Tab-separated table of C-alpha atoms and ligand atoms in Angstrom:
chain	number	residue	atom	x	y	z
A	1	UNK	CA	-21.681	-13.313	-19.875
A	2	UNK	CA	-18.848	-11.189	-18.544
A	3	UNK	CA	-19.038	-10.712	-14.797
A	4	UNK	CA	-18.285	-7.150	-13.755
A	5	UNK	CA	-16.699	-6.468	-10.422
A	6	UNK	CA	-19.045	-4.671	-8.053
A	7	UNK	CA	-16.613	-3.161	-5.623
A	8	UNK	CA	-16.946	-1.499	-2.272
A	9	UNK	CA	-15.355	1.914	-1.882
A	10	UNK	CA	-14.303	4.063	1.050
A	11	UNK	CA	-17.483	5.597	2.492
A	12	UNK	CA	-16.283	9.075	3.458
A	13	UNK	CA	-13.401	11.157	2.164
A	14	UNK	CA	-12.166	14.519	3.378
A	15	UNK	CA	-9.339	16.197	1.488
A	16	UNK	CA	-7.446	19.398	2.210
A	17	UNK	CA	-4.539	21.020	4.007
A	18	UNK	CA	-5.447	21.111	7.684
A	19	UNK	CA	-8.389	18.687	7.352
A	20	UNK	CA	-6.806	16.656	10.182
A	21	UNK	CA	-8.218	19.365	12.502
A	22	UNK	CA	-11.696	17.990	11.780
A	23	UNK	CA	-10.910	14.526	13.091
A	24	UNK	CA	-12.621	14.988	16.470
A	25	UNK	CA	-15.814	16.155	14.810
A	26	UNK	CA	-15.645	13.343	12.258
A	27	UNK	CA	-15.254	10.664	14.929
A	28	UNK	CA	-17.932	12.031	17.272
A	29	UNK	CA	-20.942	10.297	15.634
A	30	UNK	CA	-18.973	7.029	15.417
A	31	UNK	CA	-18.412	6.733	19.151
A	32	UNK	CA	-20.363	3.913	20.790
A	33	UNK	CA	-20.992	4.902	24.424
A	34	UNK	CA	-17.863	4.562	26.531
A	35	UNK	CA	-16.064	2.310	24.049
A	36	UNK	CA	-12.799	3.970	23.068
A	37	UNK	CA	-11.256	4.819	19.747
A	38	UNK	CA	-7.874	3.179	19.253
A	39	UNK	CA	-5.360	5.297	17.360
A	40	UNK	CA	-2.721	3.160	15.683
A	41	UNK	CA	0.035	5.624	14.916
A	42	UNK	CA	3.292	5.233	12.994
A	43	UNK	CA	6.120	5.094	15.556
A	44	UNK	CA	7.836	7.903	13.652
A	45	UNK	CA	5.347	10.291	15.305
A	46	UNK	CA	6.131	9.334	18.889
A	47	UNK	CA	7.148	12.575	20.680
A	48	UNK	CA	6.311	14.563	17.541
A	49	UNK	CA	3.723	17.397	17.463
A	50	UNK	CA	1.218	15.311	15.466
A	51	UNK	CA	0.830	12.901	18.410
A	52	UNK	CA	-0.398	15.779	20.594
A	53	UNK	CA	-2.983	16.773	18.007
A	54	UNK	CA	-4.810	13.432	18.171
A	55	UNK	CA	-8.283	14.144	19.610
A	56	UNK	CA	-8.344	11.751	22.579
A	57	UNK	CA	-11.607	11.391	24.529
A	58	UNK	CA	-12.455	9.212	27.543
A	59	UNK	CA	-10.627	5.897	27.421
A	60	UNK	CA	-9.181	6.448	23.921
A	61	UNK	CA	-5.712	5.056	23.463
A	62	UNK	CA	-2.757	5.702	21.171
A	63	UNK	CA	-0.737	2.644	20.218
A	64	UNK	CA	2.490	3.441	18.387
A	65	UNK	CA	3.121	0.792	15.758
A	66	UNK	CA	6.616	-0.323	14.908
A	67	UNK	CA	6.815	-0.416	11.114
A	68	UNK	CA	10.509	-1.155	10.720
A	69	UNK	CA	9.204	-4.321	9.147
A	70	UNK	CA	6.058	-4.510	7.068
A	71	UNK	CA	2.898	-5.779	8.828
A	72	UNK	CA	2.753	-9.418	9.768
A	73	UNK	CA	-0.269	-11.563	10.571
A	74	UNK	CA	1.286	-12.239	13.981
A	75	UNK	CA	1.526	-8.507	14.720
A	76	UNK	CA	-2.125	-8.024	13.709
A	77	UNK	CA	-3.262	-10.933	15.879
A	78	UNK	CA	-1.295	-9.628	18.858
A	79	UNK	CA	-2.680	-6.114	18.504
A	80	UNK	CA	-6.262	-7.359	18.192
A	81	UNK	CA	-5.808	-9.656	21.213
A	82	UNK	CA	-4.257	-6.840	23.269
A	83	UNK	CA	-7.110	-4.465	22.440
A	84	UNK	CA	-9.796	-7.082	23.169
A	85	UNK	CA	-8.195	-7.921	26.490
A	86	UNK	CA	-7.767	-4.321	27.583
A	87	UNK	CA	-11.091	-2.889	26.375
A	88	UNK	CA	-13.461	-5.597	25.205
A	89	UNK	CA	-15.517	-3.559	22.762
A	90	UNK	CA	-14.105	-0.506	21.003
A	91	UNK	CA	-15.676	2.185	18.837
A	92	UNK	CA	-13.096	2.033	16.102
A	93	UNK	CA	-9.515	1.889	14.888
A	94	UNK	CA	-7.843	4.941	13.361
A	95	UNK	CA	-4.634	4.307	11.407
A	96	UNK	CA	-2.271	7.284	11.086
A	97	UNK	CA	0.866	6.599	9.048
A	98	UNK	CA	2.155	5.195	5.789
A	99	UNK	CA	0.815	2.150	3.977
A	100	UNK	CA	2.093	-0.141	6.721
A	101	UNK	CA	0.086	1.508	9.495
A	102	UNK	CA	-2.999	1.902	7.313
A	103	UNK	CA	-2.857	-1.816	6.501
A	104	UNK	CA	-2.388	-2.676	10.167
A	105	UNK	CA	-5.413	-0.575	11.098
A	106	UNK	CA	-7.606	-2.230	8.472
A	107	UNK	CA	-6.514	-5.706	9.525
A	108	UNK	CA	-6.910	-5.049	13.259
A	109	UNK	CA	-10.398	-3.644	12.663
A	110	UNK	CA	-11.354	-6.825	10.808
A	111	UNK	CA	-9.833	-9.096	13.447
A	112	UNK	CA	-11.913	-7.461	16.190
A	113	UNK	CA	-14.951	-9.215	14.668
A	114	UNK	CA	-13.559	-12.307	12.932
A	115	UNK	CA	-12.434	-15.483	14.721
A	116	UNK	CA	-9.042	-17.174	14.417
A	117	UNK	CA	-5.905	-15.637	12.938
A	118	UNK	CA	-5.580	-12.998	10.252
A	119	UNK	CA	-3.530	-15.604	8.360
A	120	UNK	CA	-6.800	-17.513	7.827
A	121	UNK	CA	-8.100	-14.626	5.734
A	122	UNK	CA	-5.133	-13.999	3.432
A	123	UNK	CA	-6.662	-14.346	0.016
A	124	UNK	CA	-9.731	-13.158	-1.818
A	125	UNK	CA	-13.111	-12.748	-0.102
A	126	UNK	CA	-12.411	-14.969	2.889
A	127	UNK	CA	-13.299	-12.411	5.585
A	128	UNK	CA	-16.663	-13.336	7.104
A	129	UNK	CA	-17.800	-10.344	9.183
A	130	UNK	CA	-17.438	-6.571	8.893
A	131	UNK	CA	-14.779	-5.138	11.191
A	132	UNK	CA	-15.225	-2.282	13.659
A	133	UNK	CA	-15.331	1.293	12.326
A	134	UNK	CA	-11.995	2.178	10.723
A	135	UNK	CA	-10.445	5.362	9.449
A	136	UNK	CA	-7.192	5.861	7.552
A	137	UNK	CA	-5.009	8.952	7.630
A	138	UNK	CA	-1.966	8.758	5.338
A	139	UNK	CA	1.303	10.436	6.270
A	140	UNK	CA	3.079	9.211	3.126
A	141	UNK	CA	1.595	9.279	-0.369
A	142	UNK	CA	1.761	6.557	-2.962
A	143	UNK	CA	0.583	3.139	-1.857
A	144	UNK	CA	-3.118	3.734	-2.453
A	145	UNK	CA	-3.716	1.719	0.742
A	146	UNK	CA	-6.101	4.510	1.738
A	147	UNK	CA	-8.560	3.444	-0.972
A	148	UNK	CA	-7.828	-0.214	-1.608
A	149	UNK	CA	-9.878	-3.270	-0.636
A	150	UNK	CA	-6.822	-5.085	0.657
A	151	UNK	CA	-4.369	-5.076	3.528
A	152	UNK	CA	-1.037	-6.667	2.657
A	153	UNK	CA	0.269	-8.993	5.364
A	154	UNK	CA	3.222	-11.326	5.661
A	155	UNK	CA	1.982	-14.575	7.167
A	156	UNK	CA	3.513	-17.928	8.035
A	157	UNK	CA	3.257	-19.230	4.484
A	158	UNK	CA	2.657	-16.248	2.220
A	159	UNK	CA	2.672	-12.527	1.706
A	160	UNK	CA	-0.865	-11.772	0.654
A	161	UNK	CA	-3.629	-9.356	1.483
A	162	UNK	CA	-6.962	-9.782	3.187
A	163	UNK	CA	-8.890	-8.757	0.069
A	164	UNK	CA	-12.564	-8.262	0.818
A	165	UNK	CA	-15.521	-5.900	0.659
A	166	UNK	CA	-15.114	-5.435	4.414
A	167	UNK	CA	-11.541	-4.197	4.038
A	168	UNK	CA	-11.900	-0.583	2.739
A	169	UNK	CA	-11.891	2.205	5.300
A	170	UNK	CA	-15.142	3.813	6.441
A	171	UNK	CA	-13.404	7.186	6.399
A	172	UNK	CA	-10.155	8.613	5.083
A	173	UNK	CA	-8.657	11.973	5.970
A	174	UNK	CA	-6.371	13.220	3.211
A	175	UNK	CA	-4.352	16.067	4.659
A	176	UNK	CA	-1.212	16.713	2.586
A	177	UNK	CA	0.324	18.687	5.471
A	178	UNK	CA	0.941	15.389	7.239
A	179	UNK	CA	3.336	14.225	4.511
A	180	UNK	CA	5.479	17.363	4.528
A	181	UNK	CA	8.298	16.005	6.686
A	182	UNK	CA	8.861	12.682	4.925
A	183	UNK	CA	12.504	11.929	4.072
A	184	UNK	CA	13.399	12.403	0.395
A	185	UNK	CA	14.254	8.764	-0.339
A	186	UNK	CA	11.186	7.350	1.413
A	187	UNK	CA	8.934	9.879	-0.276
A	188	UNK	CA	10.369	8.871	-3.627
A	189	UNK	CA	10.089	5.096	-3.067
A	190	UNK	CA	6.485	5.365	-1.887
A	191	UNK	CA	5.692	7.896	-4.638
A	192	UNK	CA	7.097	5.465	-7.195
A	193	UNK	CA	4.754	2.807	-5.854
A	194	UNK	CA	2.006	5.028	-7.239
A	195	UNK	CA	3.858	5.626	-10.505
A	196	UNK	CA	4.320	1.871	-10.942
A	197	UNK	CA	0.645	1.226	-10.134
A	198	UNK	CA	-0.200	3.574	-13.007
A	199	UNK	CA	2.153	1.962	-15.515
A	200	UNK	CA	1.088	-1.548	-14.562
A	201	UNK	CA	-2.584	-0.657	-14.681
A	202	UNK	CA	-2.413	1.343	-17.929
A	203	UNK	CA	-0.467	-1.318	-19.826
A	204	UNK	CA	-2.361	-4.264	-18.343
A	205	UNK	CA	-4.820	-6.538	-20.108
A	206	UNK	CA	-7.513	-5.819	-17.487
A	207	UNK	CA	-7.645	-2.121	-18.369
A	208	UNK	CA	-11.014	-0.472	-18.949
A	209	UNK	CA	-12.046	3.188	-19.242
A	210	UNK	CA	-12.735	3.421	-15.524
A	211	UNK	CA	-9.193	2.354	-14.627
A	212	UNK	CA	-7.735	4.354	-17.453
A	213	UNK	CA	-9.372	7.596	-16.355
A	214	UNK	CA	-7.900	7.375	-12.878
A	215	UNK	CA	-4.598	5.898	-14.047
A	216	UNK	CA	-3.918	8.641	-16.576
A	217	UNK	CA	-4.647	11.385	-14.064
A	218	UNK	CA	-2.450	9.767	-11.426
A	219	UNK	CA	0.324	9.304	-13.972
A	220	UNK	CA	0.292	12.931	-15.044
A	221	UNK	CA	0.324	14.062	-11.392
A	222	UNK	CA	3.367	11.825	-10.766
A	223	UNK	CA	5.081	13.329	-13.803
A	224	UNK	CA	4.412	16.862	-12.559
A	225	UNK	CA	5.684	15.962	-9.101
A	226	UNK	CA	8.826	14.051	-10.034
A	227	UNK	CA	9.816	15.639	-13.335
A	228	UNK	CA	8.642	19.222	-12.776
A	229	UNK	CA	11.249	21.926	-12.396
A	230	UNK	CA	10.425	23.444	-9.011
A	231	UNK	CA	11.987	22.368	-5.719
A	232	UNK	CA	9.718	20.333	-3.466
A	233	UNK	CA	6.919	22.301	-1.813
A	234	UNK	CA	3.313	22.088	-0.596
A	235	UNK	CA	1.927	21.732	-4.132
A	236	UNK	CA	4.009	18.580	-4.595
A	237	UNK	CA	2.551	17.084	-1.422
A	238	UNK	CA	-0.986	18.080	-2.502
A	239	UNK	CA	-0.568	16.488	-5.915
A	240	UNK	CA	1.151	13.331	-4.772
A	241	UNK	CA	-1.640	12.689	-2.274
A	242	UNK	CA	-4.221	12.875	-5.066
A	243	UNK	CA	-2.004	10.773	-7.342
A	244	UNK	CA	-1.962	8.071	-4.671
A	245	UNK	CA	-5.750	8.192	-4.373
A	246	UNK	CA	-6.319	8.080	-8.139
A	247	UNK	CA	-3.647	5.404	-8.635
A	248	UNK	CA	-5.393	3.284	-6.034
A	249	UNK	CA	-8.750	3.830	-7.752
A	250	UNK	CA	-7.192	2.811	-11.040
A	251	UNK	CA	-6.204	-0.617	-9.745
A	252	UNK	CA	-9.593	-1.174	-8.127
A	253	UNK	CA	-10.821	-2.317	-11.545
A	254	UNK	CA	-7.556	-3.569	-12.980
A	255	UNK	CA	-4.495	-5.003	-11.264
A	256	UNK	CA	-0.827	-4.372	-10.747
A	257	UNK	CA	1.720	-6.323	-12.778
A	258	UNK	CA	5.252	-7.663	-13.135
A	259	UNK	CA	7.050	-5.281	-10.754
A	260	UNK	CA	4.650	-6.080	-7.933
A	261	UNK	CA	4.626	-9.827	-8.587
A	262	UNK	CA	8.443	-9.945	-8.490
A	263	UNK	CA	8.749	-7.499	-5.605
A	264	UNK	CA	6.475	-9.645	-3.422
A	265	UNK	CA	9.082	-12.436	-3.686
A	266	UNK	CA	11.822	-10.070	-2.490
A	267	UNK	CA	9.626	-8.847	0.349
A	268	UNK	CA	8.798	-12.365	1.466
A	269	UNK	CA	12.353	-13.710	1.431
A	270	UNK	CA	14.500	-10.683	2.193
A	271	UNK	CA	12.043	-8.364	3.921
A	272	UNK	CA	12.618	-5.755	1.198
A	273	UNK	CA	10.019	-3.038	1.702
A	274	UNK	CA	7.279	-2.543	-0.851
A	275	UNK	CA	8.272	0.882	-2.209
A	276	UNK	CA	12.000	0.325	-2.572
A	277	UNK	CA	11.434	-3.286	-3.684
A	278	UNK	CA	9.192	-2.126	-6.515
A	279	UNK	CA	11.854	0.389	-7.559
A	280	UNK	CA	14.588	-2.281	-7.521
A	281	UNK	CA	12.491	-4.508	-9.771
A	282	UNK	CA	10.991	-1.848	-12.028
A	283	UNK	CA	14.484	-0.525	-12.795
A	284	UNK	CA	15.138	-3.846	-14.620
A	285	UNK	CA	11.799	-4.256	-16.442
A	286	UNK	CA	12.616	-2.494	-19.716
A	287	UNK	CA	11.467	-5.612	-21.605
A	288	UNK	CA	7.952	-5.346	-20.141
A	289	UNK	CA	7.444	-1.606	-19.636
A	290	UNK	CA	9.889	0.142	-22.025
A	291	UNK	CA	8.362	3.643	-21.834
A	292	UNK	CA	7.664	3.521	-18.129
A	293	UNK	CA	11.144	2.288	-17.228
A	294	UNK	CA	12.764	4.985	-19.323
A	295	UNK	CA	10.772	7.681	-17.573
A	296	UNK	CA	11.374	6.072	-14.184
A	297	UNK	CA	15.131	6.273	-14.733
A	298	UNK	CA	14.740	9.966	-15.533
A	299	UNK	CA	12.851	10.477	-12.277
A	300	UNK	CA	15.544	8.606	-10.324
A	301	UNK	CA	18.228	10.785	-11.827
A	302	UNK	CA	16.410	14.075	-11.424
A	303	UNK	CA	15.572	13.414	-7.793
A	304	UNK	CA	19.075	12.017	-7.100
A	305	UNK	CA	17.860	8.758	-5.625
A	306	UNK	CA	19.915	5.616	-5.120
A	307	UNK	CA	18.245	2.412	-6.213
A	308	UNK	CA	19.914	-0.519	-4.404
A	309	UNK	CA	21.648	-3.017	-6.719
A	310	UNK	CA	22.796	-6.658	-6.448
A	311	UNK	CA	20.512	-7.477	-3.567
A	312	UNK	CA	20.052	-11.119	-4.663
A	313	UNK	CA	23.757	-11.788	-5.074
A	314	UNK	CA	24.887	-14.984	-3.323
A	315	UNK	CA	21.402	-16.374	-2.627
A	316	UNK	CA	20.988	-20.169	-2.726
A	317	UNK	CA	18.923	-22.133	-5.262
A	318	UNK	CA	16.438	-22.803	-2.515
A	319	UNK	CA	16.100	-19.091	-1.780
A	320	UNK	CA	15.569	-18.262	-5.441
A	321	UNK	CA	12.934	-21.007	-5.533
A	322	UNK	CA	11.127	-19.462	-2.583
A	323	UNK	CA	10.951	-16.092	-4.328
A	324	UNK	CA	9.846	-17.698	-7.584
A	325	UNK	CA	7.081	-19.622	-5.805
A	326	UNK	CA	5.780	-16.533	-4.020
A	327	UNK	CA	5.888	-14.545	-7.224
A	328	UNK	CA	4.204	-17.107	-9.468
A	329	UNK	CA	1.485	-17.442	-6.843
A	330	UNK	CA	0.332	-13.919	-7.714
A	331	UNK	CA	-1.777	-15.181	-10.604
A	332	UNK	CA	-4.053	-12.165	-11.204
A	333	UNK	CA	-1.013	-9.876	-11.393
A	334	UNK	CA	0.667	-12.012	-14.063
A	335	UNK	CA	-2.538	-12.398	-15.967
A	336	UNK	CA	-3.065	-8.653	-15.997
A	337	UNK	CA	0.507	-8.070	-17.136
A	338	UNK	CA	0.886	-10.805	-19.753
A	339	UNK	CA	-2.592	-12.080	-20.595
A	340	UNK	CA	-4.361	-15.396	-20.036
A	341	UNK	CA	-1.449	-17.488	-21.357
A	342	UNK	CA	1.028	-15.877	-18.950
A	343	UNK	CA	2.248	-19.240	-17.658
A	344	UNK	CA	3.700	-20.001	-21.071
A	345	UNK	CA	5.460	-16.644	-21.157
A	346	UNK	CA	6.798	-16.423	-17.624
A	347	UNK	CA	8.678	-19.648	-16.967
A	348	UNK	CA	10.573	-20.385	-13.757
A	349	UNK	CA	13.860	-20.074	-15.682
A	350	UNK	CA	12.970	-16.660	-17.012
A	351	UNK	CA	11.904	-15.453	-13.597
A	352	UNK	CA	15.098	-16.831	-12.023
A	353	UNK	CA	17.148	-14.888	-14.574
A	354	UNK	CA	15.220	-11.739	-13.689
A	355	UNK	CA	15.748	-12.248	-9.940
A	356	UNK	CA	19.464	-12.744	-10.553
A	357	UNK	CA	19.668	-9.294	-12.161
A	358	UNK	CA	18.232	-7.534	-9.106
B	1	LIG	P1	5.601	2.556	5.362
B	1	LIG	O1	4.251	2.765	5.890
B	1	LIG	O2	6.183	1.198	5.448
B	1	LIG	O3	6.583	3.603	6.046
B	1	LIG	C1	7.920	3.708	5.633
B	1	LIG	C2	8.729	4.513	6.628
B	1	LIG	O4	8.338	5.883	6.616
B	1	LIG	C3	8.527	4.041	8.052
B	1	LIG	O5	9.783	4.037	8.691
B	1	LIG	C4	7.621	5.100	8.671
B	1	LIG	O6	7.831	5.210	10.049
B	1	LIG	C5	8.055	6.333	7.928
B	1	LIG	N1	7.064	7.419	7.809
B	1	LIG	C6	5.743	7.359	7.540
B	1	LIG	N2	5.227	8.594	7.420
B	1	LIG	C7	6.235	9.478	7.625
B	1	LIG	C8	6.341	10.891	7.623
B	1	LIG	N3	5.291	11.689	7.365
B	1	LIG	N4	7.555	11.442	7.887
B	1	LIG	C9	8.629	10.661	8.121
B	1	LIG	N5	8.594	9.312	8.118
B	1	LIG	C10	7.412	8.724	7.874
B	1	LIG	O7	5.699	3.029	3.834
B	1	LIG	P2	4.658	3.040	2.640
B	1	LIG	O8	5.477	2.964	1.428
B	1	LIG	O9	3.670	4.121	2.777
B	1	LIG	O10	3.859	1.699	2.830
B	1	LIG	C11	4.355	0.434	2.478
B	1	LIG	C12	3.396	-0.594	2.989
B	1	LIG	O11	2.141	-0.432	2.356
B	1	LIG	C13	3.822	-2.012	2.761
B	1	LIG	O12	3.590	-2.758	3.930
B	1	LIG	C14	2.947	-2.480	1.642
B	1	LIG	O13	2.720	-3.864	1.652
B	1	LIG	C15	1.700	-1.697	1.893
B	1	LIG	N6	0.871	-1.476	0.701
B	1	LIG	C16	-0.446	-1.695	0.816
B	1	LIG	C17	-1.291	-1.497	-0.248
B	1	LIG	C18	-2.753	-1.751	-0.107
B	1	LIG	O14	-3.484	-1.590	-1.060
B	1	LIG	N7	-3.236	-2.107	1.050
B	1	LIG	C19	-0.787	-1.056	-1.466
B	1	LIG	C20	0.567	-0.831	-1.567
B	1	LIG	C21	1.388	-1.035	-0.463
B	2	LIG	ZN1	2.179	-1.102	-4.736
């Protein structure tokens, strides 16, 4: 008998321009006596008006998270240790930022109640205990980290998420106003993460009607946002935020594919960030996603974005091998993209040739 995935979703969702104003009221019933809420906030917002709008009560604390590099298991462990030492028990962790900060918040919440290092839980369903209450508030749209059951971390031996039923947020606050100031390139790279989720989900072998329904809606929102005629405005932010949500819901039942599997290798070896890394790879995947790549190139041109080229030039055999190993380790992604006999189709030589083109 086929075994159907029974997945955990985010418990509460509020969507709307200005919904961030409701945060205090939303957190109120989640407060446990004197135990504080910890607000993990993207360092971009230090000394910005948003930081002053965070509803601090009692011993609540804001920790600005440096996301120049994507989250690491070491960073998660340090944050969890720091919070435990300073406060003992806390009421919850609120992540305010892009995918990096949302992932950090999820991971720190889990590590408040699970022993050892977050590196011990990189994989599928290894987390033992629920974390503390956690809420996610995106300030960039596209990753789907607000709805996913994973938190992507770079650890000592791999770049892999803590995938578990304990990982999704208890609450998300989707306020498109918070994304208004994002720089054009960053907004595009992260937005394309969503576009690529849609293409990889919709063309994948794991696709079912559930995934398709969300994936198609997210795709058409991305097309309106990145190929529409108007200059960027509030409606674009509103739509892209819903595209990110729906794109994330689409992969809950399916998986991502070739671009992500290859991009993880770049991220692991070179520290290439997820959004731009996916763009660098997707740009060269015409053999796997002909329609999607064609449309992607149109979006790049219309939005006047530079996609970095030749980033693997001059790497050693050993470095290529590292990327190939990381990439081929992403088995479910390859299986979704190419089917159960993917190992026959995607050989090390073929993957090396692809990496050399990036
Ligand atoms: P990000 O969170 O890494 O942020 C990118 C940059 O944008 C940072 O410099 C940040 O400070 C800045 N920034 C964020 N919001 C801003 C705003 N409103 N205005 C100006 N600058 C702003 O970028 P991202 O693309 O959202 O997230 C990428 C991360 O998400 C990666 O670590 C990736 O692994 C992870 N990810 C997770 C999932 C998941 O399901 N958990 C899915 C996809 C990606
Ligand atoms: Zn992605």
